[in-house]
mmCIF file of C-alpha atoms in Angstrom:
data_model
loop_
_atom_site.group_PDB
_atom_site.id
_atom_site.type_symbol
_atom_site.label_atom_id
_atom_site.label_comp_id
_atom_site.label_asym_id
_atom_site.label_seq_id
_atom_site.Cartn_x
_atom_site.Cartn_y
_atom_site.Cartn_z
ATOM 1 C CA VAL F 241 7.012 -21.765 36.467
ATOM 2 C CA VAL F 242 7.688 -24.043 33.476
ATOM 3 C CA GLU F 243 7.687 -21.117 31.023
ATOM 4 C CA PRO F 244 11.420 -21.511 30.125
ATOM 5 C CA TYR F 245 10.819 -25.159 29.138
ATOM 6 C CA ASN F 246 7.781 -24.273 27.040
ATOM 7 C CA SER F 247 9.591 -21.368 25.364
ATOM 8 C CA VAL F 248 12.661 -23.431 24.445
ATOM 9 C CA LEU F 249 10.611 -26.383 23.182
ATOM 10 C CA SER F 250 8.248 -24.201 21.133
ATOM 11 C CA THR F 251 11.095 -22.125 19.638
ATOM 12 C CA HIS F 252 12.743 -25.376 18.565
ATOM 13 C CA SER F 253 9.561 -26.250 16.631
ATOM 14 C CA LEU F 254 9.130 -22.713 15.280
ATOM 15 C CA LEU F 255 12.663 -22.802 13.862
ATOM 16 C CA GLU F 256 11.791 -25.771 11.721
ATOM 17 C CA HIS F 257 8.155 -25.239 10.839
ATOM 18 C CA THR F 258 7.594 -21.481 10.394
ATOM 19 C CA ASP F 259 8.867 -18.899 7.925
ATOM 20 C CA VAL F 260 8.388 -15.815 10.126
ATOM 21 C CA ALA F 261 7.708 -15.594 13.872
ATOM 22 C CA VAL F 262 6.857 -12.362 15.709
ATOM 23 C CA MET F 263 8.168 -12.294 19.265
ATOM 24 C CA LEU F 264 5.893 -11.072 22.056
ATOM 25 C CA ASP F 265 6.990 -11.134 25.658
ATOM 26 C CA ASN F 266 4.575 -10.828 28.600
ATOM 27 C CA GLU F 267 7.167 -9.063 30.738
ATOM 28 C CA ALA F 268 7.791 -6.335 28.133
ATOM 29 C CA ILE F 269 4.063 -5.786 27.535
ATOM 30 C CA TYR F 270 3.407 -5.620 31.307
ATOM 31 C CA ASP F 271 6.003 -2.826 31.472
ATOM 32 C CA ILE F 272 4.376 -0.933 28.579
ATOM 33 C CA CYS F 273 0.966 -1.167 30.310
ATOM 34 C CA ARG F 274 2.403 0.083 33.591
ATOM 35 C CA ARG F 275 4.503 2.869 32.094
ATOM 36 C CA SER F 276 2.361 4.170 29.240
ATOM 37 C CA LEU F 277 -1.158 3.323 30.372
ATOM 38 C CA ASP F 278 -0.678 3.780 34.148
ATOM 39 C CA ILE F 279 -2.171 0.363 34.883
ATOM 40 C CA GLU F 280 -0.714 -0.709 38.203
ATOM 41 C CA ARG F 281 -1.549 -4.414 37.888
ATOM 42 C CA PRO F 282 -2.115 -5.269 34.224
ATOM 43 C CA THR F 283 -4.334 -8.272 33.489
ATOM 44 C CA TYR F 284 -4.221 -10.593 30.478
ATOM 45 C CA THR F 285 -7.100 -8.533 29.037
ATOM 46 C CA ASN F 286 -4.909 -5.400 29.084
ATOM 47 C CA LEU F 287 -2.054 -7.312 27.460
ATOM 48 C CA ASN F 288 -4.264 -8.910 24.828
ATOM 49 C CA ARG F 289 -5.780 -5.583 23.784
ATOM 50 C CA LEU F 290 -2.314 -4.244 23.083
ATOM 51 C CA ILE F 291 -1.276 -7.418 21.232
ATOM 52 C CA ALA F 292 -4.514 -7.193 19.216
ATOM 53 C CA GLN F 293 -3.397 -3.786 17.880
ATOM 54 C CA VAL F 294 -0.166 -5.360 16.584
ATOM 55 C CA ILE F 295 -1.992 -8.290 14.955
ATOM 56 C CA SER F 296 -4.551 -5.898 13.479
ATOM 57 C CA SER F 297 -1.786 -3.713 11.991
ATOM 58 C CA LEU F 298 -0.065 -6.753 10.473
ATOM 59 C CA THR F 299 -3.200 -7.794 8.640
ATOM 60 C CA ALA F 300 -4.751 -4.349 7.972
ATOM 61 C CA SER F 301 -3.685 -4.228 4.326
ATOM 62 C CA LEU F 302 -5.546 -7.485 3.669
ATOM 63 C CA ARG F 303 -8.739 -5.916 4.958
ATOM 64 C CA PHE F 304 -8.586 -2.205 4.091
ATOM 65 C CA ASP F 305 -7.382 0.163 1.383
ATOM 66 C CA GLY F 306 -4.213 2.228 1.524
ATOM 67 C CA ALA F 307 -1.495 4.087 -0.376
ATOM 68 C CA LEU F 308 1.065 1.300 0.073
ATOM 69 C CA ASN F 309 -0.208 -2.180 0.755
ATOM 70 C CA VAL F 310 1.965 -4.739 2.512
ATOM 71 C CA ASP F 311 1.021 -8.339 1.883
ATOM 72 C CA VAL F 312 1.738 -10.864 4.652
ATOM 73 C CA THR F 313 4.073 -12.853 2.367
ATOM 74 C CA GLU F 314 6.173 -9.698 1.922
ATOM 75 C CA PHE F 315 7.287 -9.929 5.561
ATOM 76 C CA GLN F 316 9.144 -13.106 4.710
ATOM 77 C CA THR F 317 10.556 -11.697 1.462
ATOM 78 C CA ASN F 318 11.795 -8.451 2.986
ATOM 79 C CA LEU F 319 12.699 -9.350 6.555
ATOM 80 C CA VAL F 320 14.319 -12.806 6.451
ATOM 81 C CA PRO F 321 17.925 -12.776 5.136
ATOM 82 C CA TYR F 322 18.593 -16.429 6.117
ATOM 83 C CA PRO F 323 15.977 -19.122 6.850
ATOM 84 C CA ARG F 324 16.863 -19.490 10.554
ATOM 85 C CA ILE F 325 17.031 -15.745 11.209
ATOM 86 C CA HIS F 326 13.265 -15.310 11.174
ATOM 87 C CA PHE F 327 12.341 -14.118 14.673
ATOM 88 C CA MET F 328 10.961 -10.577 14.514
ATOM 89 C CA LEU F 329 10.885 -7.889 17.147
ATOM 90 C CA SER F 330 7.665 -5.869 17.226
ATOM 91 C CA SER F 331 6.765 -2.435 18.550
ATOM 92 C CA TYR F 332 3.674 -0.245 18.435
ATOM 93 C CA ALA F 333 3.116 3.499 18.848
ATOM 94 C CA PRO F 334 1.488 5.543 20.187
ATOM 95 C CA VAL F 335 0.453 3.722 23.350
ATOM 96 C CA ILE F 336 -1.401 6.420 25.273
ATOM 97 C CA SER F 337 -4.239 6.175 27.763
ATOM 98 C CA ALA F 338 -7.613 7.793 27.146
ATOM 99 C CA GLU F 339 -6.995 10.130 30.118
ATOM 100 C CA LYS F 340 -3.673 11.371 28.745
ATOM 101 C CA ALA F 341 -4.778 11.763 25.154
ATOM 102 C CA TYR F 342 -7.052 14.823 25.521
ATOM 103 C CA HIS F 343 -6.935 16.264 22.023
ATOM 104 C CA GLU F 344 -3.251 15.909 21.235
ATOM 105 C CA GLN F 345 -2.487 13.908 18.119
ATOM 106 C CA LEU F 346 1.078 12.774 17.567
ATOM 107 C CA SER F 347 2.778 13.483 14.228
ATOM 108 C CA VAL F 348 4.136 10.806 11.870
ATOM 109 C CA ALA F 349 7.710 11.720 12.895
ATOM 110 C CA GLU F 350 6.876 11.393 16.603
ATOM 111 C CA ILE F 351 5.194 7.995 16.341
ATOM 112 C CA THR F 352 8.027 6.721 14.099
ATOM 113 C CA ASN F 353 10.652 7.782 16.663
ATOM 114 C CA SER F 354 8.577 6.212 19.399
ATOM 115 C CA ALA F 355 8.404 2.880 17.528
ATOM 116 C CA PHE F 356 12.221 2.691 17.601
ATOM 117 C CA GLU F 357 12.456 3.450 21.341
ATOM 118 C CA PRO F 358 13.640 0.461 23.432
ATOM 119 C CA ALA F 359 10.704 1.105 25.794
ATOM 120 C CA SER F 360 8.234 0.421 22.953
ATOM 121 C CA MET F 361 9.594 -3.037 22.132
ATOM 122 C CA MET F 362 7.231 -5.918 22.823
ATOM 123 C CA ALA F 363 10.037 -8.310 23.714
ATOM 124 C CA LYS F 364 12.515 -7.573 26.484
ATOM 125 C CA CYS F 365 15.654 -6.594 24.574
ATOM 126 C CA ASP F 366 17.486 -3.387 23.700
ATOM 127 C CA PRO F 367 17.878 -2.847 19.931
ATOM 128 C CA ARG F 368 20.804 -0.499 20.666
ATOM 129 C CA HIS F 369 22.809 -3.596 21.677
ATOM 130 C CA GLY F 370 22.366 -5.173 18.255
ATOM 131 C CA LYS F 371 22.064 -4.277 14.598
ATOM 132 C CA TYR F 372 19.003 -4.153 12.396
ATOM 133 C CA MET F 373 18.924 -6.295 9.270
ATOM 134 C CA ALA F 374 15.599 -4.966 8.020
ATOM 135 C CA ALA F 375 12.548 -3.132 9.297
ATOM 136 C CA CYS F 376 8.951 -2.921 8.194
ATOM 137 C CA LEU F 377 6.850 0.079 9.248
ATOM 138 C CA MET F 378 3.094 -0.231 8.936
ATOM 139 C CA TYR F 379 1.236 3.037 9.318
ATOM 140 C CA ARG F 380 -2.490 3.369 9.859
ATOM 141 C CA GLY F 381 -4.853 6.315 9.632
ATOM 142 C CA ASP F 382 -4.099 9.891 8.586
ATOM 143 C CA VAL F 383 -0.655 9.319 7.038
ATOM 144 C CA VAL F 384 0.757 10.419 3.669
ATOM 145 C CA PRO F 385 3.897 9.053 1.918
ATOM 146 C CA LYS F 386 5.632 12.463 2.114
ATOM 147 C CA ASP F 387 5.570 12.402 5.943
ATOM 148 C CA VAL F 388 6.745 8.778 5.994
ATOM 149 C CA ASN F 389 9.686 9.662 3.708
ATOM 150 C CA ALA F 390 10.722 12.492 6.022
ATOM 151 C CA ALA F 391 10.359 10.373 9.185
ATOM 152 C CA VAL F 392 12.412 7.499 7.731
ATOM 153 C CA ALA F 393 15.114 9.924 6.520
ATOM 154 C CA THR F 394 15.418 11.253 10.092
ATOM 155 C CA ILE F 395 15.635 7.722 11.532
ATOM 156 C CA LYS F 396 18.496 6.895 9.133
ATOM 157 C CA THR F 397 20.573 9.779 10.522
ATOM 158 C CA LYS F 398 20.326 8.520 14.117
ATOM 159 C CA ARG F 399 23.501 6.960 15.458
ATOM 160 C CA THR F 400 21.627 4.772 17.924
ATOM 161 C CA ILE F 401 19.822 2.930 15.112
ATOM 162 C CA GLN F 402 22.453 0.786 13.418
ATOM 163 C CA PHE F 403 22.039 -1.502 10.437
ATOM 164 C CA VAL F 404 24.339 -4.353 9.430
ATOM 165 C CA ASP F 405 26.675 -3.119 6.708
ATOM 166 C CA TRP F 406 25.874 -5.958 4.298
ATOM 167 C CA CYS F 407 22.231 -4.925 4.032
ATOM 168 C CA PRO F 408 21.263 -1.543 2.575
ATOM 169 C CA THR F 409 19.125 0.307 5.088
ATOM 170 C CA GLY F 410 15.878 -0.576 3.393
ATOM 171 C CA PHE F 411 12.683 0.159 5.232
ATOM 172 C CA LYS F 412 9.598 -1.607 3.995
ATOM 173 C CA CYS F 413 6.713 0.797 4.484
ATOM 174 C CA GLY F 414 2.982 0.242 4.402
ATOM 175 C CA ILE F 415 0.288 2.901 4.626
ATOM 176 C CA ASN F 416 -3.302 2.025 5.382
ATOM 177 C CA TYR F 417 -6.059 4.624 5.518
ATOM 178 C CA GLN F 418 -8.101 2.837 8.186
ATOM 179 C CA PRO F 419 -7.312 4.434 11.582
ATOM 180 C CA PRO F 420 -6.798 2.127 14.586
ATOM 181 C CA THR F 421 -9.991 1.041 16.341
ATOM 182 C CA VAL F 422 -10.152 0.718 20.103
ATOM 183 C CA VAL F 423 -12.411 -1.208 22.455
ATOM 184 C CA PRO F 424 -15.035 1.159 23.959
ATOM 185 C CA GLY F 425 -14.116 1.816 27.570
ATOM 186 C CA GLY F 426 -10.713 0.163 27.042
ATOM 187 C CA ASP F 427 -7.269 1.377 28.130
ATOM 188 C CA LEU F 428 -6.031 2.743 24.798
ATOM 189 C CA ALA F 429 -6.960 6.188 23.518
ATOM 190 C CA ARG F 430 -8.501 6.595 20.066
ATOM 191 C CA VAL F 431 -5.845 8.136 17.819
ATOM 192 C CA GLN F 432 -5.797 9.450 14.248
ATOM 193 C CA ARG F 433 -2.625 7.637 13.271
ATOM 194 C CA ALA F 434 -0.463 4.787 14.547
ATOM 195 C CA VAL F 435 2.506 2.708 13.437
ATOM 196 C CA CYS F 436 3.472 -0.897 14.034
ATOM 197 C CA MET F 437 7.065 -1.894 13.393
ATOM 198 C CA ILE F 438 8.255 -5.434 12.735
ATOM 199 C CA SER F 439 12.032 -5.593 12.595
ATOM 200 C CA ASN F 440 14.739 -8.213 12.263
ATOM 201 C CA THR F 441 17.494 -7.312 14.693
ATOM 202 C CA SER F 442 20.375 -9.261 16.192
ATOM 203 C CA ALA F 443 19.364 -7.851 19.611
ATOM 204 C CA ILE F 444 16.584 -10.467 19.769
ATOM 205 C CA ALA F 445 19.340 -12.922 20.780
ATOM 206 C CA GLU F 446 19.115 -11.291 24.258
ATOM 207 C CA VAL F 447 15.643 -12.818 24.617
ATOM 208 C CA PHE F 448 16.916 -16.303 23.743
ATOM 209 C CA SER F 449 19.893 -15.883 26.052
ATOM 210 C CA ARG F 450 17.627 -15.031 28.988
ATOM 211 C CA ILE F 451 15.283 -17.966 28.313
ATOM 212 C CA ASP F 452 18.268 -20.331 27.969
ATOM 213 C CA HIS F 453 19.676 -19.209 31.313
ATOM 214 C CA LYS F 454 16.372 -19.869 33.105
ATOM 215 C CA PHE F 455 16.052 -23.210 31.293
ATOM 216 C CA ASP F 456 19.563 -24.259 32.377
ATOM 217 C CA LEU F 457 18.917 -23.479 36.050
ATOM 218 C CA MET F 458 15.841 -25.705 36.098
ATOM 219 C CA TYR F 459 17.071 -28.449 33.788
ATOM 220 C CA ALA F 460 20.302 -28.892 35.774
ATOM 221 C CA LYS F 461 18.079 -30.219 38.588
ATOM 222 C CA ARG F 462 15.671 -31.893 36.124
ATOM 223 C CA ALA F 463 12.928 -29.908 37.904
ATOM 224 C CA PHE F 464 9.384 -30.470 36.538
ATOM 225 C CA VAL F 465 10.735 -32.701 33.740
ATOM 226 C CA HIS F 466 8.660 -35.664 34.976
ATOM 227 C CA TRP F 467 5.444 -33.890 33.922
ATOM 228 C CA TYR F 468 6.624 -33.758 30.317
ATOM 229 C CA VAL F 469 7.970 -37.323 30.320
ATOM 230 C CA GLY F 470 4.641 -38.469 31.773
ATOM 231 C CA GLU F 471 2.892 -36.952 28.743
ATOM 232 C CA GLY F 472 5.012 -39.040 26.373
ATOM 233 C CA MET F 473 8.030 -36.795 25.737
ATOM 234 C CA GLU F 474 11.602 -38.007 26.003
ATOM 235 C CA GLU F 475 14.296 -36.301 28.038
ATOM 236 C CA GLY F 476 16.506 -36.120 24.961
ATOM 237 C CA GLU F 477 14.050 -33.693 23.354
ATOM 238 C CA PHE F 478 14.936 -31.107 26.008
ATOM 239 C CA SER F 479 18.670 -31.337 25.258
ATOM 240 C CA GLU F 480 18.042 -31.244 21.514
ATOM 241 C CA ALA F 481 15.859 -28.122 21.776
ATOM 242 C CA ARG F 482 18.382 -26.406 24.070
ATOM 243 C CA GLU F 483 21.257 -27.116 21.643
ATOM 244 C CA ASP F 484 19.186 -25.745 18.763
ATOM 245 C CA LEU F 485 18.651 -22.478 20.651
ATOM 246 C CA ALA F 486 22.358 -22.225 21.495
ATOM 247 C CA ALA F 487 23.082 -22.576 17.763
ATOM 248 C CA LEU F 488 20.465 -19.904 17.004
ATOM 249 C CA GLU F 489 22.124 -17.470 19.435
ATOM 250 C CA LYS F 490 25.419 -18.107 17.649
ATOM 251 C CA ASP F 491 23.757 -17.524 14.251
ATOM 252 C CA TYR F 492 22.547 -14.095 15.371
ATOM 253 C CA GLU F 493 25.992 -13.267 16.741
ATOM 254 C CA GLU F 494 27.616 -14.144 13.412
ATOM 255 C CA VAL F 495 25.041 -12.234 11.378
ATOM 256 C CA SER F 496 25.696 -8.998 13.273
ATOM 257 C CA ALA F 497 29.478 -9.487 13.104
ATOM 258 C CA GLU F 498 29.671 -10.151 9.354
ATOM 259 C CA THR F 499 30.843 -7.294 7.171
ATOM 260 C CA ALA F 500 30.137 -6.722 3.528
ATOM 261 C CA GLU F 501 32.967 -7.055 1.037
ATOM 262 C CA GLY F 502 31.651 -4.242 -1.129
ATOM 263 C CA GLU F 503 29.273 -1.590 0.088
ATOM 264 C CA GLY F 504 26.028 -1.710 -1.902
ATOM 265 C CA GLU F 505 24.463 1.261 -3.602
ATOM 266 C CA GLU F 506 21.650 3.011 -1.752
ATOM 267 C CA GLU F 507 18.432 1.586 -3.127
ATOM 268 C CA GLU F 508 16.082 3.733 -5.146
ATOM 269 C CA LEU F 509 13.045 5.263 -3.541
ATOM 270 C CA GLY F 510 9.949 3.281 -4.273
ATOM 271 C CA GLU F 511 7.763 1.077 -2.226
ATOM 272 C CA GLU F 512 10.710 0.588 0.113
ATOM 273 C CA TYR F 513 12.301 3.665 1.601
#
């Protein structure tokens, strides 16, 4: 019930005290479990197993060997254009149930396309409504750079995937040879290859907008505020946090509206594609 309060207050702290934050939204992950894994009533265990795959992919290069390693500090370097614009959208593919998997193994191109699908996003927002500033693709398992190059080249030609014009469409890519591991008897099928995408997109403002709306409805009546005040908080902290989020929404709006004065050269192929 008090989720909007907690979300606004914690985002206010995350703005000040973190360099990169990855957004995960229960509602979006519930939908993925229902749609892709055919789980009628997902539990927190189902959700956490899916989230664990994302966390595992983020840290895989610290633990295993690969063709292109992505260090955790590189997320900040490559994905954060301005200090406040550091809330990342995450997606993971393939999400297929053990029953559906049989022996089919999805290609690098297929899982890459799937990672960009709005239905794969782990926060409730549609990337087609915003613009990407940067994206990081972390592949695991049986993946070679040649296939990644081809998949990224195809993504760049898609009209639905738009980048801001002041940022060359640079994709940070990581390849790790360790295939994803699944919990025995769990919901997810064992696959040969998978990809986790962390992207910085202006569409994430939709998430903040929705939280703000729910916050406003409750705070207008000062509903449940007494619990927080009783724990030593002040009412002014609510207003301060809400104003900070309104400013953040505006920041994202401005970032997607800005245009570059001179179009940059396409960057050379290297570790970033």
